[in-house]
PDB file of C-alpha atoms in Angstrom:
ATOM      1  CA  MET A   1       0.000  -0.001   0.002  1.00 43.00           C
ATOM      2  CA  ALA A   2       2.968   2.305   0.638  1.00 44.00           C
ATOM      3  CA  GLY A   3       3.553   4.825  -2.103  1.00 46.00           C
ATOM      4  CA  LYS A   4       0.341   3.912  -3.898  1.00 52.00           C
ATOM      5  CA  LYS A   5      -1.037   6.622  -6.175  1.00 55.00           C
ATOM      6  CA  LEU A   6      -4.597   7.815  -5.792  1.00 56.00           C
ATOM      7  CA  GLY A   7      -7.099   6.476  -8.314  1.00 61.00           C
ATOM      8  CA  SER A   8      -9.920   8.453  -9.924  1.00 68.00           C
ATOM      9  CA  ARG A   9     -12.410   7.228  -7.296  1.00 65.00           C
ATOM     10  CA  GLU A  10     -10.197   8.335  -4.418  1.00 67.00           C
ATOM     11  CA  LYS A  11      -9.634  11.725  -6.068  1.00 70.00           C
ATOM     12  CA  ALA A  12     -13.409  12.160  -6.435  1.00 73.00           C
ATOM     13  CA  ILE A  13     -13.868  11.329  -2.750  1.00 70.00           C
ATOM     14  CA  ILE A  14     -11.238  13.875  -1.736  1.00 70.00           C
ATOM     15  CA  ALA A  15     -12.886  16.522  -3.927  1.00 76.00           C
ATOM     16  CA  SER A  16     -16.328  15.816  -2.396  1.00 78.00           C
ATOM     17  CA  LYS A  17     -14.965  16.053   1.142  1.00 73.00           C
ATOM     18  CA  SER A  18     -13.084  19.285   0.441  1.00 74.00           C
ATOM     19  CA  TYR A  19     -16.063  20.953  -1.252  1.00 82.00           C
ATOM     20  CA  ALA A  20     -18.353  19.989   1.655  1.00 81.00           C
ATOM     21  CA  ALA A  21     -15.903  21.419   4.179  1.00 75.00           C
ATOM     22  CA  LYS A  22     -15.496  24.681   2.222  1.00 81.00           C
ATOM     23  CA  LEU A  23     -19.251  25.144   1.794  1.00 84.00           C
ATOM     24  CA  THR A  24     -19.798  24.564   5.502  1.00 82.00           C
ATOM     25  CA  LEU A  25     -17.098  27.103   6.288  1.00 82.00           C
ATOM     26  CA  ILE A  26     -18.776  29.810   4.186  1.00 87.00           C
ATOM     27  CA  VAL A  27     -22.278  29.205   5.582  1.00 87.00           C
ATOM     28  CA  VAL A  28     -21.159  29.059   9.221  1.00 85.00           C
ATOM     29  CA  ILE A  29     -19.098  32.270   8.973  1.00 88.00           C
ATOM     30  CA  GLY A  30     -22.122  34.067   7.529  1.00 89.00           C
ATOM     31  CA  LEU A  31     -24.376  32.836  10.367  1.00 86.00           C
ATOM     32  CA  ILE A  32     -21.843  33.856  13.018  1.00 87.00           C
ATOM     33  CA  VAL A  33     -21.709  37.412  11.681  1.00 89.00           C
ATOM     34  CA  LEU A  34     -25.520  37.667  11.716  1.00 88.00           C
ATOM     35  CA  LYS A  35     -25.880  36.237  15.214  1.00 87.00           C
ATOM     36  CA  VAL A  36     -23.177  38.412  16.765  1.00 88.00           C
ATOM     37  CA  ALA A  37     -24.762  41.515  15.247  1.00 88.00           C
ATOM     38  CA  VAL A  38     -28.156  40.598  16.693  1.00 86.00           C
ATOM     39  CA  VAL A  39     -26.663  39.786  20.126  1.00 84.00           C
ATOM     40  CA  VAL A  40     -25.297  43.337  20.246  1.00 85.00           C
ATOM     41  CA  ILE A  41     -28.775  44.708  19.383  1.00 84.00           C
ATOM     42  CA  THR A  42     -30.936  42.475  21.595  1.00 81.00           C
ATOM     43  CA  GLY A  43     -28.696  41.339  24.446  1.00 80.00           C
ATOM     44  CA  SER A  44     -30.233  37.839  24.194  1.00 80.00           C
ATOM     45  CA  ILE A  45     -28.299  35.076  25.994  1.00 76.00           C
ATOM     46  CA  SER A  46     -29.982  32.375  23.916  1.00 76.00           C
ATOM     47  CA  ILE A  47     -28.825  34.011  20.664  1.00 80.00           C
ATOM     48  CA  LEU A  48     -25.378  34.457  22.215  1.00 80.00           C
ATOM     49  CA  ALA A  49     -25.405  30.715  22.959  1.00 76.00           C
ATOM     50  CA  GLN A  50     -26.209  30.105  19.297  1.00 76.00           C
ATOM     51  CA  ALA A  51     -23.398  32.439  18.188  1.00 82.00           C
ATOM     52  CA  VAL A  52     -20.869  30.687  20.432  1.00 78.00           C
ATOM     53  CA  ASP A  53     -22.096  27.301  19.198  1.00 74.00           C
ATOM     54  CA  SER A  54     -21.620  28.434  15.595  1.00 79.00           C
ATOM     55  CA  SER A  55     -18.128  29.729  16.451  1.00 80.00           C
ATOM     56  CA  LEU A  56     -17.203  26.294  17.746  1.00 75.00           C
ATOM     57  CA  ASP A  57     -18.723  24.810  14.609  1.00 74.00           C
ATOM     58  CA  LEU A  58     -16.344  27.029  12.674  1.00 80.00           C
ATOM     59  CA  LEU A  59     -13.367  25.769  14.661  1.00 76.00           C
ATOM     60  CA  ALA A  60     -14.566  22.189  14.216  1.00 72.00           C
ATOM     61  CA  ILE A  61     -14.861  22.738  10.449  1.00 74.00           C
ATOM     62  CA  VAL A  62     -11.269  23.968  10.282  1.00 77.00           C
ATOM     63  CA  VAL A  63     -10.187  20.879  12.232  1.00 74.00           C
ATOM     64  CA  THR A  64     -12.209  18.685   9.875  1.00 69.00           C
ATOM     65  CA  PHE A  65     -10.788  20.333   6.769  1.00 71.00           C
ATOM     66  CA  VAL A  66      -7.212  19.769   7.979  1.00 74.00           C
ATOM     67  CA  ALA A  67      -8.051  16.205   9.064  1.00 69.00           C
ATOM     68  CA  ILE A  68      -9.567  15.341   5.682  1.00 67.00           C
ATOM     69  CA  ARG A  69      -6.486  16.598   3.837  1.00 69.00           C
ATOM     70  CA  ILE A  70      -4.273  14.421   6.045  1.00 66.00           C
ATOM     71  CA  ALA A  71      -6.565  11.364   6.185  1.00 65.00           C
ATOM     72  CA  THR A  72      -6.863  11.086   2.406  1.00 63.00           C
ATOM     73  CA  LYS A  73      -3.103  11.036   1.826  1.00 66.00           C
ATOM     74  CA  PRO A  74      -1.898   7.695   0.443  1.00 64.00           C
ATOM     75  CA  ALA A  75       0.062   5.370   2.701  1.00 62.00           C
ATOM     76  CA  ASP A  76       3.789   5.959   3.033  1.00 62.00           C
ATOM     77  CA  GLU A  77       6.774   4.328   4.729  1.00 64.00           C
ATOM     78  CA  GLU A  78       6.003   5.916   8.093  1.00 63.00           C
ATOM     79  CA  HIS A  79       2.271   5.136   7.867  1.00 58.00           C
ATOM     80  CA  PRO A  80       1.901   1.871   5.908  1.00 56.00           C
ATOM     81  CA  PHE A  81      -1.768   1.591   6.912  1.00 59.00           C
ATOM     82  CA  GLY A  82      -2.593   5.115   5.744  1.00 60.00           C
ATOM     83  CA  HIS A  83      -3.777   8.139   7.717  1.00 58.00           C
ATOM     84  CA  GLY A  84      -7.484   7.321   8.106  1.00 63.00           C
ATOM     85  CA  LYS A  85      -7.555   7.540  11.914  1.00 66.00           C
ATOM     86  CA  VAL A  86      -6.862  11.271  11.712  1.00 71.00           C
ATOM     87  CA  GLU A  87     -10.589  11.643  10.970  1.00 69.00           C
ATOM     88  CA  ASN A  88     -11.462   9.855  14.213  1.00 71.00           C
ATOM     89  CA  ILE A  89      -9.115  12.138  16.141  1.00 74.00           C
ATOM     90  CA  ALA A  90     -10.715  15.195  14.511  1.00 73.00           C
ATOM     91  CA  ALA A  91     -14.174  13.978  15.509  1.00 74.00           C
ATOM     92  CA  MET A  92     -13.032  13.558  19.131  1.00 78.00           C
ATOM     93  CA  VAL A  93     -11.638  17.108  19.113  1.00 78.00           C
ATOM     94  CA  GLN A  94     -15.057  18.275  17.925  1.00 75.00           C
ATOM     95  CA  ALA A  95     -16.708  16.348  20.762  1.00 80.00           C
ATOM     96  CA  ALA A  96     -14.454  18.093  23.294  1.00 81.00           C
ATOM     97  CA  LEU A  97     -15.372  21.481  21.808  1.00 77.00           C
ATOM     98  CA  ILE A  98     -19.078  20.628  21.975  1.00 77.00           C
ATOM     99  CA  PHE A  99     -18.822  19.715  25.662  1.00 85.00           C
ATOM    100  CA  ALA A 100     -16.956  22.972  26.347  1.00 82.00           C
ATOM    101  CA  VAL A 101     -19.587  25.168  24.709  1.00 75.00           C
ATOM    102  CA  GLY A 102     -22.403  23.294  26.455  1.00 80.00           C
ATOM    103  CA  GLY A 103     -20.842  23.959  29.845  1.00 84.00           C
ATOM    104  CA  TRP A 104     -20.245  27.630  29.028  1.00 78.00           C
ATOM    105  CA  ILE A 105     -23.846  28.165  27.924  1.00 77.00           C
ATOM    106  CA  ILE A 106     -25.191  26.573  31.112  1.00 84.00           C
ATOM    107  CA  TYR A 107     -23.008  28.875  33.223  1.00 80.00           C
ATOM    108  CA  SER A 108     -24.039  31.991  31.274  1.00 76.00           C
ATOM    109  CA  ALA A 109     -27.747  31.095  31.383  1.00 78.00           C
ATOM    110  CA  VAL A 110     -27.684  30.595  35.162  1.00 83.00           C
ATOM    111  CA  GLN A 111     -25.947  33.965  35.576  1.00 78.00           C
ATOM    112  CA  ARG A 112     -28.612  35.591  33.395  1.00 75.00           C
ATOM    113  CA  ILE A 113     -31.408  34.067  35.499  1.00 79.00           C
ATOM    114  CA  ILE A 114     -29.757  35.478  38.633  1.00 78.00           C
ATOM    115  CA  THR A 115     -29.275  38.983  37.220  1.00 75.00           C
ATOM    116  CA  GLY A 116     -32.614  39.093  35.363  1.00 70.00           C
ATOM    117  CA  ALA A 117     -31.401  40.881  32.212  1.00 66.00           C
ATOM    118  CA  ARG A 118     -33.927  41.965  29.577  1.00 72.00           C
ATOM    119  CA  VAL A 119     -34.163  41.147  25.860  1.00 73.00           C
ATOM    120  CA  GLU A 120     -34.503  44.120  23.492  1.00 74.00           C
ATOM    121  CA  LEU A 121     -35.811  44.147  19.899  1.00 73.00           C
ATOM    122  CA  ALA A 122     -36.787  40.479  19.901  1.00 77.00           C
ATOM    123  CA  GLU A 123     -38.020  40.850  16.314  1.00 83.00           C
ATOM    124  CA  ALA A 124     -34.431  41.079  15.018  1.00 85.00           C
ATOM    125  CA  GLY A 125     -33.547  37.887  16.849  1.00 83.00           C
ATOM    126  CA  ILE A 126     -36.611  36.116  15.455  1.00 85.00           C
ATOM    127  CA  ALA A 127     -35.618  36.996  11.886  1.00 88.00           C
ATOM    128  CA  VAL A 128     -32.024  35.797  12.328  1.00 87.00           C
ATOM    129  CA  MET A 129     -33.143  32.524  13.915  1.00 85.00           C
ATOM    130  CA  LEU A 130     -35.408  31.846  10.926  1.00 90.00           C
ATOM    131  CA  VAL A 131     -32.486  32.408   8.553  1.00 89.00           C
ATOM    132  CA  SER A 132     -30.257  30.219  10.736  1.00 87.00           C
ATOM    133  CA  MET A 133     -32.791  27.367  10.761  1.00 88.00           C
ATOM    134  CA  ILE A 134     -33.270  27.340   7.001  1.00 91.00           C
ATOM    135  CA  ALA A 135     -29.530  27.483   6.271  1.00 89.00           C
ATOM    136  CA  SER A 136     -28.746  24.782   8.836  1.00 87.00           C
ATOM    137  CA  ILE A 137     -31.440  22.428   7.508  1.00 90.00           C
ATOM    138  CA  PHE A 138     -30.112  22.509   3.952  1.00 90.00           C
ATOM    139  CA  LEU A 139     -26.460  22.387   5.033  1.00 89.00           C
ATOM    140  CA  SER A 140     -26.898  19.473   7.468  1.00 88.00           C
ATOM    141  CA  ARG A 141     -28.815  17.423   4.877  1.00 90.00           C
ATOM    142  CA  TYR A 142     -26.080  18.011   2.333  1.00 89.00           C
ATOM    143  CA  LEU A 143     -23.335  17.077   4.805  1.00 87.00           C
ATOM    144  CA  PHE A 144     -25.121  13.896   5.901  1.00 88.00           C
ATOM    145  CA  LYS A 145     -25.453  12.896   2.241  1.00 87.00           C
ATOM    146  CA  VAL A 146     -21.774  13.501   1.479  1.00 85.00           C
ATOM    147  CA  ALA A 147     -20.618  11.870   4.756  1.00 82.00           C
ATOM    148  CA  LYS A 148     -22.582   8.737   3.901  1.00 80.00           C
ATOM    149  CA  ALA A 149     -21.333   8.673   0.300  1.00 80.00           C
ATOM    150  CA  VAL A 150     -17.638   9.033   1.217  1.00 76.00           C
ATOM    151  CA  ASP A 151     -17.910   7.289   4.615  1.00 72.00           C
ATOM    152  CA  SER A 152     -16.314  10.149   6.583  1.00 74.00           C
ATOM    153  CA  VAL A 153     -16.693  10.217  10.379  1.00 70.00           C
ATOM    154  CA  ALA A 154     -15.341  13.781  10.468  1.00 69.00           C
ATOM    155  CA  LEU A 155     -17.992  15.071   8.043  1.00 77.00           C
ATOM    156  CA  GLN A 156     -20.577  13.014   9.922  1.00 78.00           C
ATOM    157  CA  ALA A 157     -19.591  14.855  13.105  1.00 75.00           C
ATOM    158  CA  ASN A 158     -19.924  18.199  11.296  1.00 77.00           C
ATOM    159  CA  ALA A 159     -23.350  17.202   9.991  1.00 83.00           C
ATOM    160  CA  GLN A 160     -24.500  16.290  13.508  1.00 78.00           C
ATOM    161  CA  ASN A 161     -23.259  19.634  14.834  1.00 75.00           C
ATOM    162  CA  ILE A 162     -25.150  21.572  12.175  1.00 82.00           C
ATOM    163  CA  ALA A 163     -28.274  19.431  12.665  1.00 82.00           C
ATOM    164  CA  VAL A 164     -28.310  20.332  16.350  1.00 75.00           C
ATOM    165  CA  ASP A 165     -28.192  23.993  15.323  1.00 77.00           C
ATOM    166  CA  VAL A 166     -31.577  23.465  13.630  1.00 81.00           C
ATOM    167  CA  TYR A 167     -33.203  22.279  16.870  1.00 76.00           C
ATOM    168  CA  SER A 168     -31.457  24.826  19.064  1.00 74.00           C
ATOM    169  CA  ALA A 169     -32.355  27.652  16.652  1.00 79.00           C
ATOM    170  CA  ALA A 170     -35.993  26.476  16.735  1.00 80.00           C
ATOM    171  CA  ALA A 171     -35.911  26.536  20.546  1.00 76.00           C
ATOM    172  CA  VAL A 172     -34.391  30.016  20.593  1.00 79.00           C
ATOM    173  CA  LEU A 173     -36.947  31.187  18.030  1.00 82.00           C
ATOM    174  CA  ALA A 174     -39.814  29.878  20.154  1.00 81.00           C
ATOM    175  CA  GLY A 175     -38.334  31.550  23.223  1.00 79.00           C
ATOM    176  CA  LEU A 176     -37.949  34.913  21.493  1.00 82.00           C
ATOM    177  CA  VAL A 177     -41.525  34.761  20.186  1.00 85.00           C
ATOM    178  CA  ALA A 178     -42.718  34.025  23.725  1.00 82.00           C
ATOM    179  CA  VAL A 179     -40.651  36.896  25.138  1.00 81.00           C
ATOM    180  CA  ARG A 180     -42.000  39.236  22.444  1.00 81.00           C
ATOM    181  CA  PHE A 181     -45.662  38.494  23.220  1.00 82.00           C
ATOM    182  CA  THR A 182     -45.530  37.790  26.979  1.00 81.00           C
ATOM    183  CA  GLY A 183     -42.694  39.957  28.229  1.00 78.00           C
ATOM    184  CA  LEU A 184     -41.325  37.027  30.301  1.00 79.00           C
ATOM    185  CA  ASN A 185     -37.582  37.661  29.872  1.00 79.00           C
ATOM    186  CA  ILE A 186     -36.678  34.655  32.028  1.00 82.00           C
ATOM    187  CA  LEU A 187     -37.713  32.429  29.112  1.00 80.00           C
ATOM    188  CA  ASP A 188     -34.564  33.513  27.241  1.00 79.00           C
ATOM    189  CA  PRO A 189     -32.016  31.886  29.644  1.00 80.00           C
ATOM    190  CA  ILE A 190     -34.308  28.884  30.143  1.00 83.00           C
ATOM    191  CA  ILE A 191     -34.273  28.263  26.388  1.00 79.00           C
ATOM    192  CA  ALA A 192     -30.479  28.672  26.471  1.00 78.00           C
ATOM    193  CA  LEU A 193     -30.311  25.829  29.015  1.00 84.00           C
ATOM    194  CA  ALA A 194     -32.380  23.631  26.688  1.00 81.00           C
ATOM    195  CA  VAL A 195     -29.966  24.456  23.853  1.00 77.00           C
ATOM    196  CA  ALA A 196     -27.056  23.472  26.104  1.00 81.00           C
ATOM    197  CA  ALA A 197     -28.682  20.089  26.805  1.00 84.00           C
ATOM    198  CA  LEU A 198     -29.009  19.414  23.063  1.00 77.00           C
ATOM    199  CA  ILE A 199     -25.396  20.431  22.511  1.00 78.00           C
ATOM    200  CA  LEU A 200     -24.129  18.076  25.232  1.00 85.00           C
ATOM    201  CA  LYS A 201     -26.163  15.194  23.765  1.00 83.00           C
ATOM    202  CA  THR A 202     -24.574  15.816  20.360  1.00 77.00           C
ATOM    203  CA  GLY A 203     -21.116  15.864  21.929  1.00 80.00           C
ATOM    204  CA  TYR A 204     -21.781  12.464  23.492  1.00 83.00           C
ATOM    205  CA  ASP A 205     -22.967  10.980  20.168  1.00 80.00           C
ATOM    206  CA  VAL A 206     -19.924  12.309  18.289  1.00 76.00           C
ATOM    207  CA  LEU A 207     -17.579  10.973  20.981  1.00 79.00           C
ATOM    208  CA  ILE A 208     -19.053   7.459  20.907  1.00 76.00           C
ATOM    209  CA  ASN A 209     -19.099   7.350  17.088  1.00 70.00           C
ATOM    210  CA  SER A 210     -15.437   8.363  16.748  1.00 70.00           C
ATOM    211  CA  PHE A 211     -13.948   6.447  19.681  1.00 67.00           C
ATOM    212  CA  GLY A 212     -14.593   2.992  18.204  1.00 61.00           C
ATOM    213  CA  GLY A 213     -12.276   3.640  15.266  1.00 59.00           C
ATOM    214  CA  LEU A 214      -9.374   4.543  17.557  1.00 61.00           C
ATOM    215  CA  ILE A 215      -9.524   1.267  19.497  1.00 63.00           C
ATOM    216  CA  ASP A 216     -10.025  -0.904  16.371  1.00 63.00           C
ATOM    217  CA  THR A 217     -13.608  -1.921  16.977  1.00 71.00           C
ATOM    218  CA  ARG A 218     -14.780  -4.576  14.507  1.00 75.00           C
ATOM    219  CA  LEU A 219     -16.918  -3.618  11.525  1.00 80.00           C
ATOM    220  CA  PRO A 220     -20.713  -3.682  11.993  1.00 81.00           C
ATOM    221  CA  GLU A 221     -22.286  -7.141  11.872  1.00 86.00           C
ATOM    222  CA  ALA A 222     -24.059  -6.269   8.610  1.00 88.00           C
ATOM    223  CA  GLU A 223     -20.705  -5.584   6.911  1.00 87.00           C
ATOM    224  CA  GLU A 224     -19.103  -8.732   8.328  1.00 87.00           C
ATOM    225  CA  SER A 225     -22.068 -10.703   6.996  1.00 89.00           C
ATOM    226  CA  VAL A 226     -21.339  -9.274   3.539  1.00 89.00           C
ATOM    227  CA  ILE A 227     -17.727 -10.436   3.848  1.00 90.00           C
ATOM    228  CA  ARG A 228     -18.782 -13.948   4.908  1.00 90.00           C
ATOM    229  CA  ALA A 229     -21.255 -14.136   2.020  1.00 89.00           C
ATOM    230  CA  CYS A 230     -18.483 -13.247  -0.450  1.00 88.00           C
ATOM    231  CA  ILE A 231     -16.218 -15.933   0.991  1.00 86.00           C
ATOM    232  CA  ILE A 232     -18.894 -18.642   1.017  1.00 84.00           C
ATOM    233  CA  LYS A 233     -19.429 -18.134  -2.721  1.00 83.00           C
ATOM    234  CA  TYR A 234     -16.083 -19.909  -3.187  1.00 78.00           C
ATOM    235  CA  ASN A 235     -16.875 -22.935  -1.025  1.00 76.00           C
ATOM    236  CA  TYR A 236     -16.438 -25.182  -4.085  1.00 73.00           C
ATOM    237  CA  ARG A 237     -12.809 -23.980  -4.375  1.00 76.00           C
ATOM    238  CA  MET A 238     -11.796 -23.777  -0.723  1.00 78.00           C
ATOM    239  CA  VAL A 239     -12.085 -26.089   2.266  1.00 77.00           C
ATOM    240  CA  ALA A 240     -12.914 -23.503   4.956  1.00 79.00           C
ATOM    241  CA  PHE A 241     -12.003 -20.103   6.386  1.00 83.00           C
ATOM    242  CA  HIS A 242     -11.391 -18.866   9.916  1.00 85.00           C
ATOM    243  CA  ASP A 243      -9.897 -16.064  12.041  1.00 85.00           C
ATOM    244  CA  LEU A 244     -11.824 -13.324  10.248  1.00 88.00           C
ATOM    245  CA  ARG A 245     -10.784  -9.977  11.754  1.00 86.00           C
ATOM    246  CA  THR A 246     -12.005  -6.518  10.773  1.00 85.00           C
ATOM    247  CA  ARG A 247     -11.442  -2.928  11.794  1.00 81.00           C
ATOM    248  CA  LYS A 248     -11.895   0.566  10.457  1.00 77.00           C
ATOM    249  CA  ALA A 249      -9.728   3.705  10.308  1.00 69.00           C
ATOM    250  CA  GLY A 250     -11.563   6.785   9.068  1.00 63.00           C
ATOM    251  CA  SER A 251     -13.285   5.699   5.857  1.00 67.00           C
ATOM    252  CA  TYR A 252     -10.936   2.742   5.248  1.00 73.00           C
ATOM    253  CA  ARG A 253     -11.788  -0.852   6.177  1.00 83.00           C
ATOM    254  CA  TYR A 254      -9.134  -3.421   7.029  1.00 85.00           C
ATOM    255  CA  ILE A 255      -9.981  -7.130   6.707  1.00 88.00           C
ATOM    256  CA  ASP A 256      -7.820 -10.181   7.271  1.00 88.00           C
ATOM    257  CA  LEU A 257      -8.675 -13.888   7.326  1.00 88.00           C
ATOM    258  CA  HIS A 258      -7.259 -17.391   6.941  1.00 89.00           C
ATOM    259  CA  LEU A 259      -8.342 -19.341   3.866  1.00 86.00           C
ATOM    260  CA  VAL A 260      -7.977 -23.138   3.953  1.00 85.00           C
ATOM    261  CA  MET A 261      -7.276 -24.568   0.479  1.00 84.00           C
ATOM    262  CA  PRO A 262      -6.979 -28.192  -0.740  1.00 80.00           C
ATOM    263  CA  LYS A 263      -3.586 -29.566   0.271  1.00 76.00           C
ATOM    264  CA  ASN A 264      -2.432 -30.263  -3.290  1.00 75.00           C
ATOM    265  CA  GLU A 265      -3.666 -26.938  -4.745  1.00 77.00           C
ATOM    266  CA  SER A 266      -1.021 -24.994  -6.650  1.00 79.00           C
ATOM    267  CA  VAL A 267       0.191 -21.620  -5.393  1.00 84.00           C
ATOM    268  CA  GLU A 268      -0.953 -20.051  -8.657  1.00 86.00           C
ATOM    269  CA  GLU A 269      -4.510 -21.381  -8.278  1.00 84.00           C
ATOM    270  CA  ALA A 270      -4.718 -20.372  -4.607  1.00 85.00           C
ATOM    271  CA  HIS A 271      -3.557 -16.879  -5.559  1.00 88.00           C
ATOM    272  CA  ARG A 272      -6.217 -16.700  -8.280  1.00 87.00           C
ATOM    273  CA  VAL A 273      -8.953 -17.581  -5.765  1.00 86.00           C
ATOM    274  CA  CYS A 274      -7.686 -14.888  -3.385  1.00 89.00           C
ATOM    275  CA  ASP A 275      -7.697 -12.283  -6.160  1.00 89.00           C
ATOM    276  CA  HIS A 276     -11.304 -13.088  -7.087  1.00 88.00           C
ATOM    277  CA  LEU A 277     -12.357 -12.996  -3.434  1.00 89.00           C
ATOM    278  CA  GLU A 278     -10.688  -9.614  -2.853  1.00 89.00           C
ATOM    279  CA  ARG A 279     -12.423  -8.110  -5.880  1.00 89.00           C
ATOM    280  CA  ASP A 280     -15.806  -9.398  -4.696  1.00 89.00           C
ATOM    281  CA  ILE A 281     -15.392  -7.930  -1.211  1.00 90.00           C
ATOM    282  CA  LYS A 282     -14.145  -4.567  -2.541  1.00 88.00           C
ATOM    283  CA  SER A 283     -17.132  -4.350  -4.875  1.00 86.00           C
ATOM    284  CA  LYS A 284     -19.417  -4.587  -1.825  1.00 86.00           C
ATOM    285  CA  LEU A 285     -17.315  -2.607   0.656  1.00 85.00           C
ATOM    286  CA  PRO A 286     -15.394   0.274  -0.973  1.00 78.00           C
ATOM    287  CA  ARG A 287     -11.988   1.339   0.360  1.00 77.00           C
ATOM    288  CA  ALA A 288     -11.346  -2.110   1.846  1.00 84.00           C
ATOM    289  CA  HIS A 289      -7.812  -3.416   2.309  1.00 82.00           C
ATOM    290  CA  ILE A 290      -7.750  -7.211   2.525  1.00 87.00           C
ATOM    291  CA  THR A 291      -5.061  -9.593   3.749  1.00 86.00           C
ATOM    292  CA  ILE A 292      -5.585 -13.326   3.155  1.00 88.00           C
ATOM    293  CA  HIS A 293      -3.402 -16.019   4.733  1.00 89.00           C
ATOM    294  CA  VAL A 294      -3.615 -19.247   2.735  1.00 88.00           C
ATOM    295  CA  GLU A 295      -3.032 -22.557   4.523  1.00 85.00           C
ATOM    296  CA  PRO A 296      -3.393 -26.201   3.412  1.00 84.00           C
ATOM    297  CA  CYS A 297      -6.163 -28.480   4.626  1.00 80.00           C
ATOM    298  CA  ALA A 298      -5.548 -31.207   7.201  1.00 72.00           C
ATOM    299  CA  THR A 299      -6.624 -33.940   4.703  1.00 64.00           C
ATOM    300  CA  GLU A 300      -9.864 -34.641   6.586  1.00 59.00           C
ATOM    301  CA  CYS A 301     -11.508 -35.602   3.325  1.00 61.00           C
ATOM    302  CA  ASP A 302     -14.607 -37.168   4.893  1.00 59.00           C
ATOM    303  CA  GLN A 303     -15.721 -33.709   6.002  1.00 56.00           C
ATOM    304  CA  CYS A 304     -14.814 -31.899   2.797  1.00 63.00           C
ATOM    305  CA  SER A 305     -16.945 -31.206  -0.298  1.00 60.00           C
ATOM    306  CA  VAL A 306     -14.159 -29.782  -2.454  1.00 64.00           C
ATOM    307  CA  SER A 307     -13.207 -31.952  -5.400  1.00 61.00           C
ATOM    308  CA  CYS A 308      -9.432 -32.424  -5.613  1.00 64.00           C
ATOM    309  CA  THR A 309      -6.980 -35.154  -6.658  1.00 59.00           C
ATOM    310  CA  LEU A 310      -5.906 -35.734  -3.044  1.00 56.00           C
ATOM    311  CA  ARG A 311      -9.474 -36.459  -2.014  1.00 55.00           C
ATOM    312  CA  ASP A 312      -9.907 -38.763  -4.992  1.00 55.00           C
ATOM    313  CA  ARG A 313      -6.811 -40.738  -3.964  1.00 56.00           C
ATOM    314  CA  VAL A 314      -8.088 -41.052  -0.390  1.00 51.00           C
ATOM    315  CA  TYR A 315     -11.414 -42.439  -1.582  1.00 48.00           C
ATOM    316  CA  ARG A 316      -9.767 -44.817  -4.040  1.00 53.00           C
ATOM    317  CA  LYS A 317      -7.614 -46.182  -1.259  1.00 54.00           C
ATOM    318  CA  LYS A 318     -10.550 -46.410   1.150  1.00 50.00           C
ATOM    319  CA  TYR A 319     -13.311 -47.711  -1.146  1.00 45.00           C
ATOM    320  CA  GLY A 320     -11.434 -49.155  -4.079  1.00 53.00           C
ATOM    321  CA  ARG A 321     -11.182 -48.058  -7.744  1.00 48.00           C
ATOM    322  CA  GLY A 322     -14.435 -46.978  -9.343  1.00 43.00           C
ATOM    323  CA  GLN A 323     -16.171 -46.186  -6.002  1.00 42.00           C
ATOM    324  CA  GLU A 324     -14.997 -42.603  -5.569  1.00 41.00           C
ATOM    325  CA  GLN A 325     -17.532 -40.218  -4.156  1.00 42.00           C
ATOM    326  CA  SER A 326     -18.015 -36.773  -5.572  1.00 38.00           C
TER     327      SER A 326
END
């Protein structure tokens, strides 16, 4: 894998990831500017919470953009298994940022409840929250689509962050409408606390999703079932398989297994079977790197359904000429 050049598919994946990160960067910067301007006008703690959340989104996007550029580099001598885990590290950094902003918002909201500050010109805040919701809905849907297509945990984390902005913006919007028509200014910090709870939940989800890749958690059962199905297709050429192990680093899957072949099978034929098997698995699971250890059977021909000359000789010796079993 070391020194391998990127193919057209990998280049397309890199381009999709980079474009998604750049688009997110532009949208989030625009929303931050709007929110900060309205915070100055209204003094709303819930909008300030949204502005701080968006600022952390911006930092997370920068982290993601850098991580994607590193993670998609081909393997080299220092990193023979590639750089895929950089995406998992980036997602964990995002989780830490999410927890930090959640704690800060809770602190600020409690202080606002104690001091009893008022919200001015709630209409401006309502308008900005509507814009924020619409932009976040379209952006999060796009990011989820790209993250699924290129299998990026870093983009998935970004998509989750932006999706939470939709719910938190809706909560802030509802709070500002209530403040506008009831005059109950305490609703503003209460809504900010609800936003903080959503943010902390997102941080937990991102942390759990990214942590598995760092400790080499096996692939999901559905994907391992696909691998087993591909192997079983060749049961007429092989005796058995065992020691299937899987893991994932970023968007790359790593699979290794032991393939038991007939004892008198040639190296060339065993290699041909392995090549066909690798192609089948890669067609089902993109960006998979497969290692197959071939070993000979233990000549337990009574339990084997593979037709080979060794098995034929065993049956001729056991049953006599002309009584071979297929």
